[in-house]
XYZ file of C-alpha atoms in Angstrom:
716
model
C 102.896 62.542 81.801
C 103.369 65.425 79.348
C 106.848 66.744 78.495
C 108.047 69.561 80.098
C 109.046 72.771 78.025
C 112.667 72.298 78.717
C 112.573 69.101 77.041
C 112.759 69.442 73.386
C 114.782 68.563 70.419
C 117.585 70.266 71.395
C 118.059 67.733 74.014
C 115.848 64.515 74.036
C 117.586 63.025 77.141
C 114.552 61.239 79.140
C 112.458 58.382 79.453
C 109.510 57.902 77.377
C 106.761 55.501 77.129
C 104.766 54.046 74.146
C 102.158 51.575 73.376
C 103.254 49.994 69.916
C 101.767 49.553 66.732
C 104.191 48.290 64.257
C 104.062 46.280 60.913
C 106.250 44.127 58.965
C 107.419 41.934 62.032
C 106.790 38.148 62.598
C 103.567 37.528 63.905
C 104.778 36.156 67.207
C 106.708 39.424 68.063
C 103.772 41.426 66.654
C 101.364 40.087 69.144
C 104.114 40.381 71.835
C 104.807 44.018 71.332
C 101.052 45.139 71.016
C 100.459 43.790 74.369
C 103.365 45.560 76.229
C 104.453 48.951 76.806
C 107.735 49.982 75.631
C 110.056 52.476 77.430
C 112.578 54.286 75.611
C 115.688 55.549 77.573
C 117.274 58.346 75.507
C 120.617 59.858 75.923
C 121.485 62.949 73.906
C 124.989 64.455 73.696
C 127.962 65.620 71.627
C 131.280 63.853 70.920
C 134.520 65.540 71.155
C 134.117 66.742 67.612
C 130.703 68.383 68.232
C 128.657 65.867 66.273
C 125.447 65.005 68.265
C 124.627 61.413 69.165
C 121.433 60.025 70.357
C 121.631 56.569 72.035
C 118.286 54.971 72.739
C 117.256 51.979 74.702
C 113.896 50.150 74.330
C 113.031 47.782 77.202
C 109.163 46.496 77.538
C 107.328 45.490 80.309
C 108.205 42.366 81.887
C 111.946 42.433 80.672
C 110.816 42.387 76.900
C 114.532 43.252 75.459
C 113.906 45.948 72.502
C 116.653 47.257 70.527
C 119.378 49.540 71.181
C 120.182 52.558 68.946
C 123.020 54.472 68.569
C 122.413 57.599 66.281
C 124.736 60.226 64.828
C 122.921 63.121 63.405
C 125.556 63.225 60.576
C 123.386 61.849 57.862
C 125.849 59.172 57.292
C 124.565 55.437 56.271
C 125.055 52.756 59.146
C 124.377 49.286 58.856
C 122.657 47.757 61.730
C 121.550 44.020 62.609
C 118.333 45.087 64.370
C 117.130 42.148 67.066
C 113.250 43.284 65.856
C 113.598 44.448 62.384
C 116.566 42.607 61.410
C 119.227 44.081 59.089
C 119.037 47.573 58.691
C 120.576 50.645 56.964
C 120.007 53.882 58.689
C 120.987 57.492 58.905
C 120.071 60.596 60.876
C 120.347 64.424 61.012
C 118.814 67.490 62.302
C 116.481 69.237 59.795
C 114.432 72.508 59.854
C 110.838 71.840 59.757
C 110.569 74.118 56.300
C 112.952 71.778 54.777
C 110.587 68.480 55.227
C 109.242 67.087 52.310
C 105.990 65.271 53.363
C 103.703 68.110 54.047
C 101.967 65.647 56.531
C 105.494 65.139 58.464
C 105.955 69.088 58.383
C 102.573 69.892 60.318
C 101.528 70.141 63.794
C 104.797 70.539 65.556
C 105.229 73.222 68.348
C 107.076 76.277 68.306
C 110.177 74.992 69.989
C 110.441 72.189 67.393
C 110.639 74.988 64.633
C 113.122 76.834 66.903
C 115.284 73.819 67.620
C 114.875 71.982 64.275
C 113.111 68.381 64.148
C 115.072 65.237 63.821
C 114.723 62.900 60.849
C 115.526 59.266 60.633
C 115.590 57.318 57.549
C 115.860 53.750 57.815
C 115.395 50.689 55.111
C 116.026 47.010 55.269
C 119.134 45.645 53.806
C 117.379 43.593 51.241
C 120.132 41.300 50.390
C 120.581 40.429 54.065
C 117.082 40.535 55.141
C 114.905 39.317 52.296
C 112.359 42.102 52.290
C 112.018 45.444 51.274
C 110.366 48.458 53.304
C 111.294 52.287 54.171
C 110.553 54.078 57.507
C 110.890 57.651 57.188
C 110.609 59.461 60.651
C 110.814 63.143 61.917
C 110.948 63.490 65.846
C 109.645 66.606 67.754
C 107.097 67.884 69.969
C 103.538 68.546 69.235
C 100.160 69.173 71.377
C 98.419 65.956 71.782
C 94.937 66.197 73.541
C 95.775 69.444 75.080
C 99.163 68.409 76.236
C 103.066 68.781 74.835
C 104.054 65.490 73.979
C 107.018 63.794 72.243
C 106.063 62.240 68.902
C 107.497 60.731 65.996
C 105.597 60.953 62.544
C 106.575 57.659 60.839
C 106.087 57.266 56.915
C 106.205 53.487 56.271
C 106.337 51.971 52.619
C 106.049 48.161 52.650
C 107.601 45.397 50.490
C 104.225 45.488 48.432
C 104.285 49.446 47.983
C 101.919 49.671 51.146
C 101.800 53.432 52.079
C 101.121 53.864 55.846
C 101.218 56.912 58.123
C 101.582 56.755 61.833
C 102.057 59.154 64.697
C 103.731 57.547 67.451
C 103.120 59.309 70.818
C 105.386 59.151 73.785
C 104.901 59.778 77.762
C 107.853 61.564 79.157
C 109.598 60.574 82.212
C 113.047 62.141 83.650
C 116.145 60.335 82.805
C 117.105 58.072 86.186
C 120.135 58.929 87.463
C 120.626 55.361 88.082
C 120.543 54.156 84.415
C 124.465 54.119 83.528
C 125.896 53.312 80.119
C 129.633 52.795 79.332
C 131.308 52.732 76.086
C 134.528 50.927 74.782
C 134.862 51.573 70.980
C 131.686 50.350 69.255
C 130.875 48.033 72.186
C 128.048 49.270 74.963
C 127.210 48.167 78.293
C 124.351 49.564 80.426
C 123.870 49.276 84.112
C 120.129 49.997 84.399
C 119.029 49.753 88.189
C 115.778 51.237 88.099
C 114.708 48.685 85.155
C 116.114 45.862 86.740
C 114.313 46.701 90.252
C 111.004 46.812 87.929
C 111.761 43.551 86.209
C 112.906 41.660 89.457
C 109.979 42.410 91.575
C 107.717 39.711 91.350
C 103.995 40.746 90.167
C 102.713 39.567 93.412
C 104.322 42.218 95.454
C 102.332 44.821 93.383
C 98.961 42.956 93.566
C 96.446 45.263 95.073
C 95.114 42.417 97.410
C 98.696 41.921 98.974
C 98.564 45.826 99.421
C 95.109 45.701 101.044
C 96.352 42.857 103.485
C 99.554 44.848 104.392
C 97.971 47.766 105.116
C 95.513 46.130 107.371
C 98.401 44.377 109.079
C 100.227 48.038 109.187
C 97.406 49.518 110.885
C 97.212 46.569 113.453
C 100.764 46.585 114.147
C 100.762 50.313 114.399
C 97.660 50.117 117.026
C 99.928 47.741 119.565
C 103.090 50.073 119.180
C 100.503 52.936 120.533
C 99.189 50.967 123.231
C 102.707 50.487 124.343
C 104.039 53.722 123.741
C 101.220 55.637 125.643
C 98.413 53.839 127.244
C 99.604 51.256 129.362
C 100.885 53.467 131.714
C 98.434 55.368 134.075
C 97.246 58.388 131.886
C 97.488 60.755 135.248
C 101.383 59.537 135.649
C 102.096 61.735 132.146
C 103.792 64.906 132.591
C 104.659 67.146 129.637
C 108.224 68.652 129.246
C 107.162 71.769 130.926
C 105.349 70.350 133.698
C 106.149 71.857 137.160
C 105.125 72.420 140.733
C 105.650 76.120 140.601
C 104.516 78.858 138.401
C 106.214 81.889 137.278
C 105.901 85.106 139.218
C 103.027 85.497 141.235
C 101.365 82.515 139.618
C 101.056 80.360 142.859
C 99.458 83.312 144.890
C 100.181 85.017 148.020
C 102.870 82.820 150.056
C 102.370 80.252 147.386
C 99.222 78.802 148.719
C 98.044 77.955 144.873
C 100.727 75.631 144.591
C 100.693 73.702 147.917
C 101.500 71.313 149.259
C 105.258 72.018 149.798
C 106.466 68.834 151.433
C 105.076 65.392 152.558
C 103.788 64.357 148.997
C 105.165 61.961 146.403
C 104.448 61.411 142.725
C 105.252 58.559 140.042
C 105.539 59.913 136.813
C 106.561 59.002 133.104
C 108.184 61.497 130.674
C 108.336 61.600 127.240
C 111.561 61.710 125.063
C 113.457 64.809 123.705
C 111.965 67.037 126.559
C 115.327 68.960 126.981
C 114.505 70.279 123.442
C 111.528 72.228 125.026
C 113.253 75.503 126.481
C 112.040 78.856 127.729
C 110.806 81.069 125.108
C 111.139 83.958 127.146
C 113.823 85.253 129.871
C 112.930 83.745 133.391
C 114.256 85.716 136.428
C 115.767 83.325 139.099
C 116.962 85.244 141.842
C 119.330 88.184 140.160
C 119.971 85.866 136.964
C 117.855 85.188 133.766
C 117.637 81.997 132.064
C 116.573 81.907 128.525
C 116.560 79.210 125.595
C 117.444 76.333 127.877
C 115.007 73.898 130.047
C 114.322 75.396 133.305
C 116.354 73.475 135.976
C 117.274 75.366 139.177
C 119.461 73.231 141.836
C 120.537 69.587 141.544
C 124.155 70.134 142.391
C 123.512 69.320 146.204
C 124.711 65.698 147.705
C 120.791 64.885 147.444
C 120.260 66.438 144.084
C 117.693 68.996 145.397
C 115.690 71.029 142.946
C 113.533 74.099 143.263
C 109.849 73.365 142.711
C 109.727 75.427 139.300
C 112.321 73.261 137.555
C 110.994 71.341 134.385
C 110.496 68.068 136.192
C 111.358 65.915 132.913
C 114.486 67.904 132.221
C 115.479 67.614 135.652
C 115.049 64.136 135.990
C 117.389 63.756 132.837
C 119.654 66.223 134.498
C 119.731 63.680 137.384
C 120.386 60.507 135.537
C 117.171 58.991 136.078
C 116.892 58.382 132.376
C 118.276 59.461 128.740
C 116.752 62.067 126.880
C 116.552 60.094 123.978
C 114.263 57.369 125.571
C 112.066 59.487 128.055
C 111.147 57.196 131.285
C 109.752 56.778 134.521
C 110.638 57.865 137.990
C 109.299 59.140 141.298
C 109.980 62.464 143.335
C 109.645 63.660 146.909
C 108.449 67.038 147.847
C 110.948 68.158 150.504
C 109.723 71.633 151.419
C 111.920 74.546 152.201
C 115.447 74.305 151.229
C 118.364 76.948 151.144
C 121.212 77.207 148.706
C 120.359 75.521 145.360
C 123.459 74.664 143.516
C 124.415 74.554 139.806
C 125.471 71.586 138.168
C 126.265 70.455 134.696
C 125.351 66.787 134.123
C 124.142 64.772 131.353
C 124.298 67.771 128.680
C 122.582 70.068 130.955
C 123.561 72.937 133.072
C 121.130 74.112 136.128
C 120.747 77.551 137.540
C 121.970 78.408 141.019
C 119.575 80.264 143.827
C 121.610 80.986 146.678
C 118.349 81.649 149.292
C 115.709 79.977 150.220
C 112.440 78.547 148.585
C 109.526 77.108 150.070
C 109.244 74.206 147.582
C 111.661 71.739 146.382
C 111.556 68.003 145.195
C 114.214 65.230 144.923
C 114.068 62.082 142.883
C 113.830 58.491 144.241
C 115.639 55.523 142.803
C 113.903 52.775 140.509
C 111.250 53.188 137.948
C 107.391 52.605 139.267
C 106.109 51.529 136.068
C 107.079 49.159 133.404
C 107.043 50.018 129.572
C 108.473 53.218 130.181
C 110.793 53.680 127.281
C 109.839 56.075 124.691
C 109.037 54.410 121.441
C 109.193 57.134 118.960
C 112.621 56.435 117.405
C 111.370 52.904 116.879
C 108.077 53.850 115.501
C 110.011 56.313 113.198
C 112.214 53.341 111.867
C 109.140 51.508 111.420
C 107.353 54.136 109.415
C 110.158 54.850 107.457
C 110.760 51.132 106.434
C 106.841 51.057 105.437
C 107.165 53.973 103.103
C 110.422 52.619 101.473
C 108.415 49.233 100.807
C 105.671 51.280 99.511
C 107.774 53.149 97.072
C 110.280 50.173 96.021
C 108.498 47.163 96.445
C 104.862 47.201 96.699
C 104.799 50.597 93.878
C 100.802 51.350 94.290
C 99.451 53.958 92.001
C 100.764 57.455 92.945
C 97.305 58.905 94.445
C 97.341 56.044 96.608
C 101.126 56.454 97.387
C 100.275 59.974 98.362
C 97.577 59.200 100.330
C 99.916 56.708 102.509
C 102.425 59.843 102.949
C 99.712 61.946 104.145
C 98.221 59.404 106.550
C 101.193 57.887 108.188
C 103.215 61.328 108.341
C 100.101 62.726 110.427
C 99.356 59.842 112.776
C 103.233 59.783 113.219
C 103.373 63.411 114.544
C 100.112 62.831 116.417
C 101.087 59.598 118.222
C 104.777 59.742 118.364
C 107.076 62.433 117.539
C 105.049 65.665 118.791
C 101.710 64.598 120.212
C 99.640 67.566 121.398
C 99.342 66.116 124.895
C 100.385 62.939 126.956
C 99.187 60.726 126.276
C 98.259 61.818 122.825
C 94.503 62.905 122.821
C 93.234 60.819 119.987
C 89.916 63.184 119.703
C 91.853 66.000 119.350
C 93.777 64.174 116.616
C 90.488 63.223 114.865
C 88.949 66.575 115.018
C 92.034 67.832 112.887
C 92.638 64.743 110.719
C 89.566 65.488 108.538
C 90.254 69.107 107.657
C 93.946 68.049 107.188
C 92.510 65.163 104.241
C 90.788 68.238 102.678
C 93.810 70.499 102.289
C 95.886 67.195 101.282
C 93.582 66.563 98.303
C 93.928 70.248 96.955
C 97.697 69.592 97.359
C 97.198 66.519 95.149
C 95.208 68.499 92.468
C 97.399 71.476 92.765
C 100.864 69.830 92.364
C 101.652 66.077 93.353
C 99.667 64.695 90.587
C 102.021 66.466 87.889
C 105.207 65.265 89.898
C 104.990 62.015 91.641
C 103.798 60.186 88.852
C 106.795 61.299 86.522
C 108.926 58.982 88.446
C 106.869 55.746 88.133
C 109.491 54.369 86.084
C 112.361 55.349 88.660
C 111.280 53.907 91.877
C 114.827 54.376 93.353
C 115.156 57.617 92.530
C 111.444 58.558 93.619
C 111.999 56.963 97.184
C 115.258 58.885 97.500
C 114.030 62.326 96.582
C 110.694 61.909 98.292
C 111.527 60.071 101.510
C 114.708 61.930 102.017
C 112.826 65.364 101.978
C 109.627 63.977 103.645
C 110.593 62.854 107.008
C 112.622 65.832 107.766
C 109.641 67.903 106.874
C 107.927 65.698 109.388
C 110.149 66.072 111.982
C 110.781 69.715 111.269
C 110.734 70.311 115.251
C 113.775 67.830 115.894
C 115.594 69.278 112.497
C 115.170 72.992 113.457
C 115.896 72.253 117.288
C 118.958 74.416 117.307
C 117.733 77.651 115.425
C 117.509 79.930 117.503
C 113.936 81.260 116.508
C 110.621 79.331 116.813
C 108.222 81.990 115.423
C 108.176 84.459 112.337
C 107.468 87.444 114.379
C 109.156 90.800 115.380
C 109.525 90.019 119.018
C 111.231 86.748 118.686
C 113.414 87.715 115.791
C 114.964 91.181 117.672
C 114.775 89.548 121.171
C 116.674 86.450 120.679
C 120.552 86.361 120.035
C 121.165 84.641 116.338
C 117.688 84.719 115.445
C 118.149 87.565 112.860
C 120.945 85.961 111.284
C 118.877 82.613 111.180
C 116.036 84.267 109.540
C 118.311 85.769 107.039
C 119.702 82.483 106.311
C 116.358 80.985 105.890
C 114.939 83.883 103.703
C 118.119 83.589 101.324
C 117.211 79.334 100.815
C 113.667 80.415 100.403
C 114.568 83.027 97.864
C 116.643 80.599 95.763
C 113.971 78.118 95.787
C 111.553 80.527 94.719
C 113.906 81.888 91.821
C 114.674 78.395 90.634
C 110.816 77.498 90.646
C 110.091 80.785 88.672
C 112.651 79.834 86.005
C 110.950 76.418 85.465
C 107.562 77.914 85.454
C 108.592 80.812 83.101
C 109.675 77.909 80.245
C 106.110 76.259 80.810
C 104.202 79.520 80.061
C 102.554 79.614 83.396
C 104.215 82.084 85.151
C 101.741 84.959 84.747
C 98.748 82.629 86.061
C 100.922 81.919 89.152
C 102.158 85.339 89.735
C 98.431 86.505 89.297
C 97.197 84.344 92.094
C 100.094 84.991 94.443
C 99.443 88.664 94.077
C 95.922 88.325 94.867
C 96.713 86.076 97.948
C 99.427 88.864 99.126
C 96.599 91.578 98.699
C 94.421 89.626 100.854
C 97.303 89.083 103.264
C 97.823 92.524 103.427
C 94.466 93.632 104.070
C 93.975 91.085 106.925
C 97.238 92.586 108.650
C 95.719 95.855 108.940
C 92.548 94.646 110.892
C 92.639 96.618 114.521
C 94.047 94.525 117.430
C 95.207 91.472 115.438
C 98.621 90.391 113.770
C 99.776 88.469 110.881
C 101.041 85.317 111.918
C 102.821 82.910 109.366
C 102.602 79.655 110.843
C 104.732 76.827 109.270
C 102.163 74.673 107.890
C 100.350 77.900 106.414
C 103.873 78.530 104.769
C 104.087 75.238 103.420
C 100.372 75.851 102.035
C 101.875 78.791 100.312
C 104.789 77.036 98.622
C 103.607 73.706 97.472
C 101.689 74.994 94.333
C 105.002 76.270 93.116
C 106.135 72.688 92.810
C 103.724 71.676 90.427
C 106.305 70.906 87.628
C 107.932 67.608 87.052
C 111.803 68.217 88.076
C 114.104 66.518 90.752
C 113.942 69.830 92.893
C 109.982 70.007 92.914
C 109.938 66.309 94.261
C 112.094 67.258 96.687
C 110.660 70.636 97.734
C 107.005 69.416 97.674
C 108.009 66.195 99.789
C 109.534 68.487 102.410
C 106.769 70.944 102.528
C 103.883 68.042 102.622
C 106.007 66.898 105.854
C 106.112 70.361 107.312
C 102.641 70.867 106.975
C 101.572 67.642 108.676
C 104.022 68.365 111.313
C 101.952 71.952 111.961
C 98.661 70.846 111.859
C 99.309 67.363 113.742
C 101.279 69.257 116.431
C 99.413 72.468 116.863
C 96.307 72.406 114.852
C 94.858 74.698 112.192
C 95.728 77.668 114.162
C 94.623 81.238 112.875
C 96.526 83.411 110.749
C 95.487 86.229 112.720
C 96.420 86.473 116.175
C 95.969 89.081 118.944
C 99.348 90.868 120.611
C 98.179 88.443 124.072
C 98.461 85.286 121.911
C 102.090 85.884 120.657
C 103.311 87.464 123.712
C 103.137 84.059 125.758
C 105.206 84.911 129.195
C 106.791 87.755 127.742
C 106.545 91.176 129.631
C 103.445 93.180 128.840
C 105.159 96.444 128.612
C 103.302 98.167 131.401
C 104.466 101.033 133.647
C 107.287 99.824 136.375
C 106.940 101.017 139.988
C 110.456 102.013 141.529
C 111.891 101.412 144.968
C 112.581 104.618 147.185
C 114.884 102.108 149.301
C 118.087 102.334 147.487
C 121.948 101.523 147.674
C 122.146 105.004 149.581
C 119.528 104.939 151.870
C 119.740 101.527 153.106
C 120.942 101.373 156.589
C 122.774 98.235 156.942
C 123.621 98.698 160.617
C 120.061 97.953 161.325
C 119.096 94.402 161.981
C 116.656 92.760 159.422
C 114.136 92.187 162.266
C 113.957 96.300 162.401
C 114.531 96.744 158.714
C 111.648 97.871 156.288
C 111.839 98.798 152.515
C 109.837 101.578 150.795
C 108.680 102.266 147.393
C 107.029 104.982 145.277
C 103.068 105.754 145.292
C 100.822 104.716 142.475
C 101.558 107.648 139.746
C 98.432 109.336 138.321
C 98.856 108.103 135.025
C 95.378 106.784 134.032
C 96.495 102.968 133.720
C 94.196 102.099 136.332
C 96.728 100.673 138.848
C 95.519 100.493 142.343
C 97.877 98.408 144.507
C 101.138 96.395 144.712
C 102.724 92.734 144.338
C 106.122 92.148 145.833
C 108.033 89.185 144.974
C 110.541 88.471 147.958
C 113.271 85.534 146.831
C 110.592 84.691 143.716
C 107.700 84.022 146.190
C 104.828 86.892 146.096
C 105.097 88.110 149.988
C 103.026 91.061 149.659
C 99.715 92.314 148.225
C 98.168 95.702 148.694
C 98.316 99.220 148.659
C 100.878 99.843 151.476
C 103.980 101.805 150.459
C 106.619 99.788 152.749
C 107.375 96.096 153.614
C 108.947 94.633 156.902
C 112.052 92.550 156.394
C 111.353 91.087 160.005
C 110.789 87.354 158.360
C 113.482 87.141 156.511
C 116.480 84.909 157.372
C 119.897 86.622 158.097
C 123.088 85.506 156.521
C 121.571 84.802 153.090
C 121.071 87.174 150.196
C 117.402 88.037 149.496
C 115.862 89.393 145.832
C 112.671 91.683 145.652
C 110.810 92.579 142.379
C 107.845 95.011 142.483
C 104.929 95.422 140.047
C 101.728 97.383 139.919
C 98.271 95.854 140.405
C 95.117 96.625 139.077
C 92.543 94.608 141.132
C 94.592 91.827 141.891
C 95.931 91.497 138.203
C 99.913 92.245 138.224
C 101.657 94.043 135.476
C 105.368 93.626 134.776
C 107.940 93.104 137.494
C 110.777 95.014 138.121
C 114.395 93.498 137.882
C 115.563 92.233 141.258
C 116.748 94.592 144.028
C 119.392 92.454 145.807
C 120.120 92.576 149.733
C 123.293 90.745 150.039
C 124.404 89.339 153.553
C 126.826 91.776 154.496
C 124.038 94.314 154.229
C 124.908 95.668 150.861
C 121.659 96.931 148.605
C 122.063 96.386 145.078
C 119.655 98.600 142.834
C 117.417 96.923 140.691
C 118.567 97.049 136.854
C 116.257 99.124 134.466
C 113.396 97.159 132.544
C 111.209 94.426 133.099
C 111.915 90.944 134.421
């Protein structure tokens, strides 16, 4: 790769690769050197006295051991017994380009070499010891080669018979591997170079494209069996989602719950995926007189038979009841038990259920034993399998960077689609393939815009490359798990304002993103590309601004879109760029595989989910003052106000009694004759327009002692 602008003659530390063309060495060594790639590991530093030093270790492909140069830029002669060139006397210094005597060596350097000065090395044979005479005068710096910034050396070589040879040695830059450690003791030097050791010790067979092809076929076969065991042995009709329930919120089950019958004498054998307890209510849900939010909906389970209300999330209730662990999922059976009174709260297995002290028409209890085999969710095993496969690709097989990139894309996408966050259960393969092709097109754009500049830069440091990429890529793929405890799941105003801790979380995320952007701007500015990037991002921002003003639509920054925005900034070969682009690639794959390519523009209804509509609320005429507790329930009637003449189109009412719709119509009263004495009752009222309900009020409460509690203001 081209050398980045921050690498210059002021600090040459780095890894450089060259195809050698040298003279004056034995025929055997010339043939060996001509056929290999030499890698230079350079360390540039100052000693305690302020003198500059450049230590360079040369290693060829296949473990060919080159020389080790220890140069002090003091222009003092130093004798060296070089393993390649023999006995040599050399000296080095920093020199201004204008002071270079040879006009050929003076021309063609980039401005930063003029700014920081070039480096001159003068080496000549120690003729009495070597038996030959030659002089090599080198100027080191950075020049533009084929439109790319390259570290190069202009060598003026004078041979034993007066040969005058001029050559330019051009090097490919790679960052200095962190794991190449050097130790010094006086004039002695030891190097612990783990990266080159891995490159040398890996048999060539492991990097064969035929072995890679065979292993890829084996991976696909193994993955197919794993997917079959995970999702397709259990009957598809038995699969439940994490929010599966028997009863719908508010009036979703219709008058007297008729749409959700039967209430009893029915059973279900089911299977639940893992990690269902992380699926929580996105908006407050009213249960009697309390509101439940930010947790799985579980009502009851505290009695001896572990009876749950019908609107409890079945899979979370099963974990709460101890049928199986949340980390593994599992199978179970349940029986509908009809009317039940006084659902008791219970804290068990890390979950706390809500109480409901009155009667509800639909309840269920879990049976013992698992009705199916192969009930364990294998997502953690699949994760371990895929992490090991990607680690082997990075460390052992080491295919070309573009093949490595496409392996990450495909493995990450299908891991989300089939294991960690499928769109449904069992995974809908048709939907996954539908989104896979456009995902590949976007991923190709990522390669062209960013990854092709960074991923190949670490080819000579496979351990480091594996750490930077895999340690960031897999948290991105599992961003739903990593961010499960953050109290905001959408960057929309209603979520940020309405959830405790959401604003603080967004501020922290914004600070982190700001730091990332500032750091990348610093890097991009050094390359001269900053105006180009700023121009494109300003243009994109203006387009987004125009779109956000379209009537009836709101801008929604999905996390896959956020990744698409951020990845172009990472097109510069630094370690942080590698970490950023790996994480954002994983997050992009998580977003598209789990939710599809959702629109950047959405309506208010799309964003609302089951939150209140913001509609007008009716009001009860019955209140704590007017209610006569001396009258028995059989003779009691509650009253409410008439529909206001507001032009909203309301033409009726819906009344929930104990969270069940018990009245729909235009009347302004409701008889309590059917209600049971001795238990509390909860009343919520909403306007209707041709059978469609608006927001319900909060609960008015009739306590067993005959006390009436007025509803609190606002919708439920």
